[in-house]
C-alpha positions as a LaTeX table, in Angstrom:
\begin{tabular}{lrrr}
\hline
Residue & $x$ (\AA) & $y$ (\AA) & $z$ (\AA) \\
\hline
Met1 & 117.05 & 64.98 & 116.63 \\
Ile2 & 120.31 & 65.34 & 114.65 \\
Thr3 & 122.24 & 68.69 & 114.32 \\
Ile4 & 124.05 & 69.02 & 111.44 \\
Thr5 & 127.29 & 71.12 & 112.26 \\
Thr6 & 129.92 & 70.99 & 109.42 \\
Thr7 & 130.47 & 70.42 & 106.08 \\
Glu8 & 131.59 & 66.57 & 105.80 \\
Gly9 & 127.36 & 65.90 & 107.78 \\
Leu10 & 125.98 & 68.28 & 105.80 \\
Gln11 & 127.53 & 66.68 & 102.18 \\
Ala12 & 126.62 & 63.05 & 104.19 \\
Phe13 & 122.93 & 64.27 & 104.35 \\
Cys14 & 123.18 & 65.32 & 100.96 \\
Asp15 & 125.30 & 62.16 & 99.63 \\
Arg16 & 121.73 & 60.13 & 100.80 \\
Ala17 & 119.06 & 62.82 & 99.29 \\
Lys18 & 120.36 & 62.48 & 95.66 \\
Asp19 & 119.14 & 59.29 & 95.52 \\
Arg20 & 115.82 & 60.09 & 97.02 \\
Pro21 & 112.87 & 61.03 & 95.04 \\
Tyr22 & 112.21 & 64.86 & 97.37 \\
Val23 & 113.47 & 66.36 & 100.13 \\
Thr24 & 111.59 & 69.37 & 102.48 \\
Val25 & 113.10 & 72.11 & 103.55 \\
Asp26 & 112.35 & 75.21 & 105.70 \\
Thr27 & 114.06 & 77.73 & 107.27 \\
Glu28 & 114.47 & 79.70 & 110.09 \\
Phe29 & 115.55 & 83.53 & 109.39 \\
Leu30 & 115.81 & 87.18 & 110.96 \\
Arg31 & 115.27 & 90.64 & 109.55 \\
Glu32 & 114.60 & 93.66 & 112.14 \\
Arg33 & 117.88 & 94.04 & 111.57 \\
Thr34 & 119.14 & 94.34 & 108.65 \\
Tyr35 & 118.01 & 94.33 & 104.49 \\
Tyr36 & 118.35 & 90.52 & 104.20 \\
Ser37 & 117.23 & 87.97 & 105.80 \\
Lys38 & 119.55 & 86.57 & 108.38 \\
Leu39 & 119.52 & 83.28 & 107.45 \\
Cys40 & 120.23 & 81.03 & 111.24 \\
Leu41 & 118.55 & 77.73 & 110.83 \\
Val42 & 117.76 & 74.95 & 107.73 \\
Gln43 & 115.42 & 71.96 & 108.71 \\
Leu44 & 116.02 & 69.23 & 105.48 \\
Ala45 & 113.59 & 65.55 & 105.38 \\
Ile46 & 113.64 & 62.69 & 103.68 \\
Pro47 & 110.59 & 59.94 & 102.57 \\
Gly48 & 111.85 & 57.78 & 105.94 \\
Asp49 & 111.13 & 56.92 & 109.42 \\
Ala50 & 114.99 & 56.64 & 110.16 \\
Glu51 & 116.30 & 59.54 & 112.78 \\
Glu52 & 118.29 & 59.99 & 110.43 \\
Asp53 & 116.45 & 61.17 & 106.92 \\
Ala54 & 114.82 & 64.44 & 109.77 \\
Val55 & 118.03 & 67.23 & 109.76 \\
Leu56 & 118.63 & 70.50 & 111.50 \\
Leu57 & 121.65 & 72.26 & 109.80 \\
Asp58 & 123.27 & 75.17 & 111.77 \\
Pro59 & 124.61 & 77.71 & 109.31 \\
Leu60 & 125.38 & 79.74 & 111.96 \\
Val61 & 128.24 & 76.75 & 113.28 \\
Lys62 & 131.50 & 78.69 & 111.60 \\
Gly63 & 133.36 & 76.96 & 108.94 \\
Leu64 & 130.17 & 75.21 & 107.98 \\
Asp65 & 130.38 & 75.09 & 104.05 \\
Leu66 & 126.95 & 75.32 & 102.34 \\
Ala67 & 127.90 & 74.17 & 98.63 \\
Pro68 & 126.78 & 70.33 & 99.52 \\
Leu69 & 123.56 & 72.22 & 100.33 \\
Tyr70 & 123.30 & 74.35 & 97.12 \\
Glu71 & 124.02 & 71.15 & 95.06 \\
Leu72 & 121.29 & 68.81 & 96.21 \\
Phe73 & 119.54 & 72.42 & 95.27 \\
Arg74 & 120.16 & 72.20 & 91.90 \\
Asn75 & 119.81 & 68.50 & 91.08 \\
Ala76 & 117.26 & 68.41 & 88.81 \\
Asn77 & 116.32 & 63.98 & 90.33 \\
Val78 & 115.34 & 65.33 & 93.83 \\
Val79 & 112.20 & 67.57 & 93.98 \\
Lys80 & 113.25 & 70.32 & 96.93 \\
Val81 & 109.88 & 70.63 & 98.48 \\
Phe82 & 108.74 & 73.84 & 100.24 \\
His83 & 105.28 & 75.85 & 102.10 \\
Ala84 & 105.18 & 79.55 & 101.02 \\
Ala85 & 108.29 & 79.13 & 99.59 \\
Arg86 & 109.36 & 82.94 & 98.69 \\
Gln87 & 111.04 & 84.59 & 101.41 \\
Asp88 & 113.51 & 80.87 & 101.92 \\
Leu89 & 113.93 & 81.33 & 97.87 \\
Glu90 & 114.87 & 84.68 & 98.62 \\
Ile91 & 117.29 & 84.05 & 101.36 \\
Phe92 & 118.96 & 81.21 & 99.13 \\
Tyr93 & 119.19 & 83.58 & 95.89 \\
Ile94 & 121.32 & 86.13 & 97.16 \\
Gln95 & 123.41 & 83.88 & 99.53 \\
Gly96 & 123.95 & 81.56 & 97.65 \\
Gly97 & 123.28 & 82.93 & 93.81 \\
Met98 & 120.85 & 80.14 & 93.15 \\
Ile99 & 117.33 & 78.47 & 93.49 \\
Pro100 & 116.05 & 74.99 & 94.00 \\
Ala101 & 114.74 & 73.33 & 90.79 \\
Pro102 & 112.70 & 71.48 & 90.08 \\
Leu103 & 110.34 & 73.65 & 92.93 \\
Phe104 & 107.11 & 72.55 & 94.67 \\
Asp105 & 105.30 & 75.06 & 96.37 \\
Thr106 & 102.41 & 73.23 & 98.82 \\
Gln107 & 100.57 & 76.07 & 100.00 \\
Val108 & 100.43 & 76.64 & 95.83 \\
Ala109 & 99.23 & 73.29 & 95.53 \\
Ala110 & 96.52 & 73.57 & 97.54 \\
Met111 & 95.28 & 76.39 & 96.17 \\
Val112 & 95.25 & 74.81 & 93.09 \\
Cys113 & 93.92 & 71.89 & 94.68 \\
Gly114 & 90.72 & 73.32 & 96.41 \\
Phe115 & 91.89 & 74.41 & 100.17 \\
Gly116 & 91.01 & 78.41 & 99.84 \\
Glu117 & 93.21 & 81.87 & 99.43 \\
Gln118 & 97.29 & 81.74 & 101.10 \\
Val119 & 96.72 & 78.63 & 102.46 \\
Gly120 & 98.53 & 78.23 & 106.58 \\
Tyr121 & 100.76 & 74.85 & 107.28 \\
Glu122 & 99.35 & 74.61 & 110.04 \\
Thr123 & 96.00 & 74.00 & 107.77 \\
Leu124 & 97.24 & 71.94 & 106.48 \\
Val125 & 98.91 & 69.82 & 109.06 \\
Arg126 & 95.44 & 69.00 & 110.35 \\
Lys127 & 93.40 & 68.46 & 107.22 \\
Ile128 & 96.23 & 66.32 & 105.31 \\
Ala129 & 98.67 & 64.77 & 108.02 \\
Lys130 & 96.23 & 64.93 & 110.88 \\
Gln131 & 98.75 & 66.09 & 113.61 \\
Ser132 & 98.79 & 69.44 & 114.61 \\
Leu133 & 101.22 & 71.67 & 115.88 \\
Asp134 & 103.29 & 73.21 & 118.62 \\
Lys135 & 102.80 & 76.47 & 118.47 \\
Thr136 & 104.36 & 78.08 & 121.85 \\
Ser137 & 107.95 & 78.31 & 119.75 \\
Arg138 & 106.76 & 80.23 & 117.08 \\
Phe139 & 108.70 & 83.94 & 117.93 \\
Thr140 & 111.49 & 82.37 & 118.43 \\
Asp141 & 115.34 & 84.36 & 118.19 \\
Trp142 & 116.71 & 81.78 & 115.77 \\
Ser143 & 119.69 & 83.40 & 116.15 \\
Arg144 & 119.78 & 82.70 & 120.00 \\
Arg145 & 121.87 & 79.35 & 120.90 \\
Pro146 & 122.05 & 76.99 & 121.85 \\
Leu147 & 118.08 & 76.12 & 120.28 \\
Thr148 & 116.07 & 74.28 & 123.42 \\
Pro149 & 114.61 & 70.72 & 122.70 \\
Ala150 & 110.77 & 72.67 & 122.31 \\
Gln151 & 112.64 & 74.97 & 119.42 \\
Glu152 & 114.21 & 72.13 & 117.83 \\
Ser153 & 111.13 & 69.76 & 117.71 \\
Tyr154 & 109.06 & 73.06 & 116.14 \\
Ala155 & 111.56 & 73.44 & 113.46 \\
Leu156 & 111.77 & 69.89 & 112.35 \\
Ala157 & 107.97 & 69.56 & 112.56 \\
Asp158 & 108.09 & 71.58 & 109.50 \\
Val159 & 109.35 & 69.99 & 107.37 \\
Thr160 & 108.65 & 66.53 & 108.55 \\
His161 & 104.44 & 66.57 & 108.22 \\
Leu162 & 105.56 & 68.59 & 104.97 \\
Arg163 & 106.57 & 65.03 & 103.60 \\
Val164 & 102.82 & 63.93 & 104.16 \\
Ile165 & 101.56 & 66.90 & 102.59 \\
Tyr166 & 103.31 & 67.01 & 99.37 \\
Glu167 & 102.59 & 63.47 & 98.63 \\
Tyr168 & 99.08 & 64.05 & 98.99 \\
Leu169 & 99.10 & 67.05 & 97.09 \\
Ala170 & 101.03 & 65.87 & 94.23 \\
Arg171 & 99.34 & 63.01 & 94.04 \\
Glu172 & 95.79 & 65.12 & 93.86 \\
Ile173 & 96.93 & 67.67 & 91.26 \\
Ala174 & 97.70 & 64.38 & 89.01 \\
Arg175 & 94.81 & 63.23 & 89.89 \\
Gln176 & 93.40 & 66.55 & 88.57 \\
Gly177 & 95.69 & 66.50 & 85.43 \\
Arg178 & 96.33 & 70.64 & 86.80 \\
Glu179 & 100.48 & 70.15 & 86.92 \\
Lys180 & 100.38 & 72.69 & 83.74 \\
Trp181 & 98.37 & 75.40 & 86.63 \\
Val182 & 100.93 & 74.53 & 89.27 \\
Asp183 & 104.42 & 74.99 & 87.23 \\
Glu184 & 102.27 & 78.62 & 86.33 \\
Glu185 & 101.91 & 79.31 & 89.28 \\
Leu186 & 105.41 & 78.68 & 90.32 \\
Glu187 & 107.18 & 81.06 & 88.04 \\
Val188 & 107.21 & 84.18 & 89.61 \\
Leu189 & 109.26 & 82.02 & 92.04 \\
Thr190 & 111.46 & 80.70 & 89.96 \\
Thr191 & 112.72 & 84.15 & 88.14 \\
Pro192 & 115.39 & 85.41 & 89.83 \\
Ala193 & 114.11 & 88.98 & 89.46 \\
Thr194 & 111.45 & 88.42 & 92.11 \\
Tyr195 & 114.35 & 88.72 & 94.37 \\
Val196 & 116.21 & 91.44 & 93.12 \\
Ile197 & 114.98 & 95.41 & 93.94 \\
Glu198 & 116.67 & 97.89 & 91.86 \\
Pro199 & 117.31 & 100.97 & 93.41 \\
Asp200 & 116.22 & 102.80 & 90.02 \\
Glu201 & 112.69 & 101.57 & 90.49 \\
Ala202 & 112.90 & 101.98 & 94.29 \\
Trp203 & 110.33 & 104.57 & 94.28 \\
Gln204 & 107.18 & 102.77 & 92.73 \\
Arg205 & 106.92 & 100.72 & 96.28 \\
Val206 & 106.41 & 104.49 & 97.32 \\
Lys207 & 102.68 & 105.38 & 97.52 \\
Thr208 & 101.43 & 108.62 & 97.03 \\
Arg209 & 98.99 & 110.14 & 94.77 \\
Thr210 & 100.68 & 113.20 & 93.67 \\
Ser211 & 101.14 & 113.22 & 89.93 \\
Ser212 & 104.28 & 116.46 & 90.04 \\
Gly213 & 106.91 & 115.32 & 87.94 \\
Lys214 & 108.52 & 117.61 & 89.79 \\
Phe215 & 108.05 & 115.74 & 92.79 \\
Leu216 & 107.94 & 111.95 & 91.69 \\
Ala217 & 111.67 & 112.98 & 90.34 \\
Ala218 & 113.19 & 113.52 & 93.45 \\
Val219 & 110.52 & 110.45 & 95.67 \\
Lys220 & 112.66 & 108.35 & 92.67 \\
Glu221 & 115.85 & 109.72 & 93.13 \\
Leu222 & 115.60 & 109.80 & 97.25 \\
Ala223 & 114.29 & 106.10 & 97.49 \\
Ala224 & 116.64 & 105.22 & 94.97 \\
Phe225 & 119.67 & 106.62 & 97.08 \\
Arg226 & 117.52 & 105.14 & 100.16 \\
Glu227 & 117.52 & 101.42 & 98.90 \\
Phe228 & 121.00 & 101.86 & 97.73 \\
Tyr229 & 122.42 & 102.73 & 101.24 \\
Ala230 & 120.10 & 100.06 & 102.92 \\
Gln231 & 121.54 & 97.74 & 100.78 \\
Ser232 & 125.19 & 97.78 & 101.04 \\
Arg233 & 124.89 & 98.46 & 104.84 \\
Asp234 & 122.72 & 95.37 & 105.53 \\
Ile235 & 120.34 & 97.64 & 107.30 \\
Pro236 & 116.69 & 98.22 & 106.91 \\
Arg237 & 115.21 & 100.55 & 104.59 \\
Asn238 & 113.91 & 102.63 & 107.27 \\
Arg239 & 116.29 & 103.11 & 110.11 \\
Val240 & 118.05 & 104.94 & 106.60 \\
Tyr241 & 114.47 & 106.70 & 106.86 \\
Lys242 & 110.91 & 106.42 & 106.61 \\
Asp243 & 108.05 & 107.26 & 103.57 \\
Asp244 & 106.75 & 109.62 & 105.59 \\
Ala245 & 110.19 & 111.37 & 105.60 \\
Leu246 & 110.66 & 110.08 & 102.05 \\
Leu247 & 107.47 & 112.42 & 100.70 \\
Glu248 & 108.08 & 115.07 & 103.19 \\
Leu249 & 111.95 & 115.64 & 101.86 \\
Ala250 & 110.48 & 115.59 & 97.96 \\
Ser251 & 107.92 & 118.05 & 98.88 \\
Thr252 & 110.33 & 120.64 & 101.10 \\
Lys253 & 113.15 & 119.37 & 98.64 \\
Pro254 & 116.41 & 120.56 & 100.82 \\
Lys255 & 119.34 & 122.60 & 99.64 \\
Thr256 & 121.84 & 122.43 & 102.83 \\
Pro257 & 121.79 & 120.37 & 105.87 \\
Gln258 & 120.40 & 123.25 & 107.53 \\
Asp259 & 117.10 & 122.42 & 105.67 \\
Leu260 & 117.65 & 119.46 & 107.21 \\
Ser261 & 117.72 & 119.78 & 110.04 \\
Arg262 & 114.23 & 121.62 & 109.84 \\
Ser263 & 111.92 & 118.62 & 108.46 \\
Arg264 & 109.57 & 117.52 & 111.30 \\
Leu265 & 110.28 & 113.26 & 110.01 \\
Leu266 & 113.19 & 113.11 & 109.66 \\
Leu267 & 115.83 & 110.99 & 112.26 \\
Arg268 & 118.38 & 112.86 & 113.52 \\
Glu269 & 121.04 & 110.10 & 112.20 \\
Ala270 & 119.74 & 111.58 & 108.75 \\
Arg271 & 120.37 & 114.55 & 109.18 \\
Lys272 & 124.16 & 114.19 & 109.47 \\
Gly273 & 127.13 & 112.38 & 107.80 \\
Glu274 & 126.92 & 110.48 & 104.46 \\
Ile275 & 122.85 & 109.84 & 104.52 \\
Ala276 & 122.10 & 114.03 & 105.00 \\
Asp277 & 124.70 & 114.24 & 102.02 \\
Gly278 & 123.06 & 111.34 & 99.84 \\
Ile279 & 119.63 & 112.95 & 100.34 \\
Leu280 & 120.69 & 116.58 & 99.52 \\
Gln281 & 122.61 & 114.85 & 96.19 \\
Ala282 & 119.46 & 113.17 & 95.87 \\
Val283 & 117.20 & 115.94 & 95.93 \\
Glu284 & 119.84 & 118.22 & 93.98 \\
Lys285 & 119.65 & 115.24 & 90.80 \\
Ala286 & 116.25 & 115.84 & 90.45 \\
Ser287 & 116.11 & 118.84 & 89.96 \\
Asn288 & 117.96 & 118.64 & 87.19 \\
Tyr289 & 115.47 & 116.21 & 85.45 \\
Thr290 & 114.47 & 117.47 & 82.24 \\
Ala291 & 110.82 & 117.31 & 81.28 \\
Ala292 & 110.97 & 113.76 & 79.59 \\
Glu293 & 112.69 & 112.61 & 81.85 \\
Met294 & 109.92 & 113.02 & 84.76 \\
Pro295 & 108.47 & 109.85 & 86.45 \\
Lys296 & 104.91 & 109.45 & 85.68 \\
Leu297 & 101.70 & 107.77 & 87.88 \\
Asp298 & 99.99 & 104.97 & 85.60 \\
Gln299 & 96.80 & 106.34 & 85.88 \\
Ser300 & 95.31 & 105.32 & 82.80 \\
Arg301 & 93.33 & 103.12 & 84.68 \\
Asp302 & 92.16 & 105.73 & 86.91 \\
Lys303 & 90.16 & 106.73 & 83.81 \\
Leu304 & 88.12 & 103.94 & 82.71 \\
Gln305 & 84.12 & 103.56 & 83.55 \\
Val306 & 82.96 & 99.91 & 85.26 \\
Asn307 & 79.71 & 98.95 & 84.27 \\
Pro308 & 78.31 & 97.82 & 87.54 \\
Ala309 & 75.84 & 95.36 & 86.18 \\
Leu310 & 78.38 & 93.64 & 84.21 \\
Ala311 & 80.95 & 93.69 & 86.56 \\
Asp312 & 78.04 & 92.02 & 88.66 \\
Met313 & 77.24 & 89.16 & 86.50 \\
Leu314 & 80.99 & 88.65 & 86.83 \\
Arg315 & 81.46 & 88.17 & 89.85 \\
Val316 & 78.65 & 85.28 & 89.61 \\
Leu317 & 80.12 & 83.64 & 87.08 \\
Leu318 & 83.36 & 84.14 & 88.98 \\
Lys319 & 81.77 & 82.08 & 91.58 \\
Ala320 & 80.16 & 79.28 & 89.45 \\
Lys321 & 83.91 & 78.30 & 87.96 \\
Ser322 & 85.71 & 78.61 & 91.30 \\
Asp323 & 82.60 & 76.11 & 93.22 \\
Arg324 & 82.83 & 73.92 & 89.23 \\
Phe325 & 87.09 & 73.71 & 89.61 \\
Asp326 & 86.93 & 73.70 & 93.77 \\
Val327 & 89.69 & 76.70 & 93.46 \\
Ala328 & 89.82 & 79.64 & 95.59 \\
Ala329 & 87.94 & 82.73 & 93.55 \\
Lys330 & 90.39 & 84.86 & 94.61 \\
Met331 & 93.54 & 82.81 & 93.36 \\
Ile332 & 91.55 & 83.17 & 89.54 \\
Ala333 & 90.38 & 86.94 & 89.95 \\
Ser334 & 90.30 & 89.79 & 92.22 \\
Ala335 & 87.36 & 92.05 & 92.93 \\
Ala336 & 89.42 & 94.75 & 91.51 \\
Asp337 & 90.35 & 92.16 & 87.94 \\
Leu338 & 86.63 & 91.84 & 87.60 \\
Asp339 & 86.01 & 95.83 & 88.08 \\
Leu340 & 88.93 & 95.86 & 85.22 \\
Ile341 & 87.13 & 93.68 & 82.87 \\
Ala342 & 83.79 & 95.36 & 83.30 \\
Ala343 & 85.61 & 98.85 & 82.06 \\
Gly344 & 87.08 & 97.41 & 79.02 \\
Glu345 & 90.69 & 96.43 & 80.28 \\
Arg346 & 92.47 & 93.39 & 78.79 \\
Asp347 & 95.49 & 93.06 & 80.07 \\
Leu348 & 94.95 & 91.09 & 83.21 \\
Pro349 & 96.68 & 87.52 & 84.10 \\
Val350 & 92.98 & 86.86 & 84.06 \\
Phe351 & 94.09 & 86.32 & 80.48 \\
Lys352 & 96.53 & 84.16 & 80.00 \\
Gly353 & 97.07 & 80.31 & 80.92 \\
Trp354 & 95.03 & 78.01 & 83.26 \\
Arg355 & 93.10 & 80.99 & 84.04 \\
Ala356 & 91.65 & 81.96 & 80.88 \\
Glu357 & 90.45 & 78.06 & 80.33 \\
Val358 & 88.67 & 78.23 & 83.17 \\
Phe359 & 87.53 & 81.73 & 83.73 \\
Gly360 & 89.03 & 84.17 & 81.32 \\
Asp361 & 87.80 & 83.49 & 78.43 \\
Asp362 & 83.95 & 82.85 & 79.01 \\
Ala363 & 84.12 & 86.05 & 80.59 \\
Leu364 & 84.69 & 87.39 & 76.81 \\
Arg365 & 81.90 & 85.58 & 76.09 \\
Leu366 & 80.02 & 87.14 & 78.21 \\
Cys367 & 81.14 & 90.78 & 77.86 \\
Lys368 & 80.39 & 90.21 & 74.16 \\
Gly369 & 77.13 & 88.68 & 74.82 \\
Glu370 & 77.73 & 85.72 & 73.44 \\
Ile371 & 76.53 & 84.06 & 76.44 \\
Gly372 & 73.98 & 84.26 & 79.25 \\
Leu373 & 74.37 & 82.48 & 83.14 \\
Ala374 & 71.14 & 81.20 & 84.31 \\
Val375 & 69.62 & 79.68 & 87.59 \\
Lys376 & 69.09 & 75.95 & 88.26 \\
Gly377 & 67.87 & 74.84 & 91.47 \\
Gln378 & 71.37 & 75.81 & 93.85 \\
Arg379 & 73.12 & 75.56 & 90.25 \\
Val380 & 74.54 & 79.00 & 87.72 \\
Asp381 & 75.15 & 77.12 & 84.26 \\
Val382 & 76.61 & 79.14 & 81.44 \\
Ile383 & 74.25 & 79.31 & 78.07 \\
Ser384 & 74.99 & 80.37 & 74.94 \\
Leu385 & 73.29 & 83.43 & 73.89 \\
\hline
\end{tabular}
């Protein structure tokens, strides 16, 4: 196995890769002790059977510049192939300020081709590549050096089998004419906003059913401070304070360090210094919100009345469409989506793009009484009324 440890070695591999139709990519990283993922290893493979066609790249080596890799990622003639790409893409966006393109995600493609919901890499290796994976190194601390031969083999397998999987799925998608489906599913992954958490929006990740404006104002400011503090120091947000402590602070609204000392849930380190100052400033800022500035929970859907009979019919229709197109039902629409449709909601992903063609358009016709469902043996058919 070849491990690249120099910028010159990386440039040599990328020079070879730029003349190939695709490169498979995977990463190993740690995130337990940091806000942003720490890139520990990059695995790369191009078509071919030579030893140099599949390599490991060690980004922890001092002086190694990843610029050649990012140049390859920008090359429009080379498809960048990942499996379950979101976390990998986040790393490259945060560290390199770019998102590899053109992109192919084999997990997305496999769902489109009927392999089920969020199918795992191991399953695809077994079903498509007809191989098995050695999982003994799955929980490796990838920041430790040197890596053992077993760890290196485990890591490299994540991109060597991916070549076979990609070529199979690409053919299947082309055969079924579902390239547009895949492109629509990849839009979220290729949008930079997917990987950016704005501190002022962080409160929406905190689960609460309390709708009091003053309470939510405190939640918003406390969450914004926590996110900013965690990002600026690259530490996990829960190391600042956890959600339960945040909600306690939003409820008690401490005004002094002595008030903070009475908290049941706040970490000891957060009761003094910069974190304590930030908490008190956040609470004070929230107390000055005007009525118009106070955030509100979106409870509009809570008031919708579900038609249970219609929801049951939509479930039958979804099952029929899922079977016909060989696509996981949950990928088309969730159970919650069906209830929302049956309650009159129309601003849903199921009414857009390929989902509308497969299910959404007929779902609307069913709601309007324009079609019905008929059982013929083991099959459910759509009939016009």
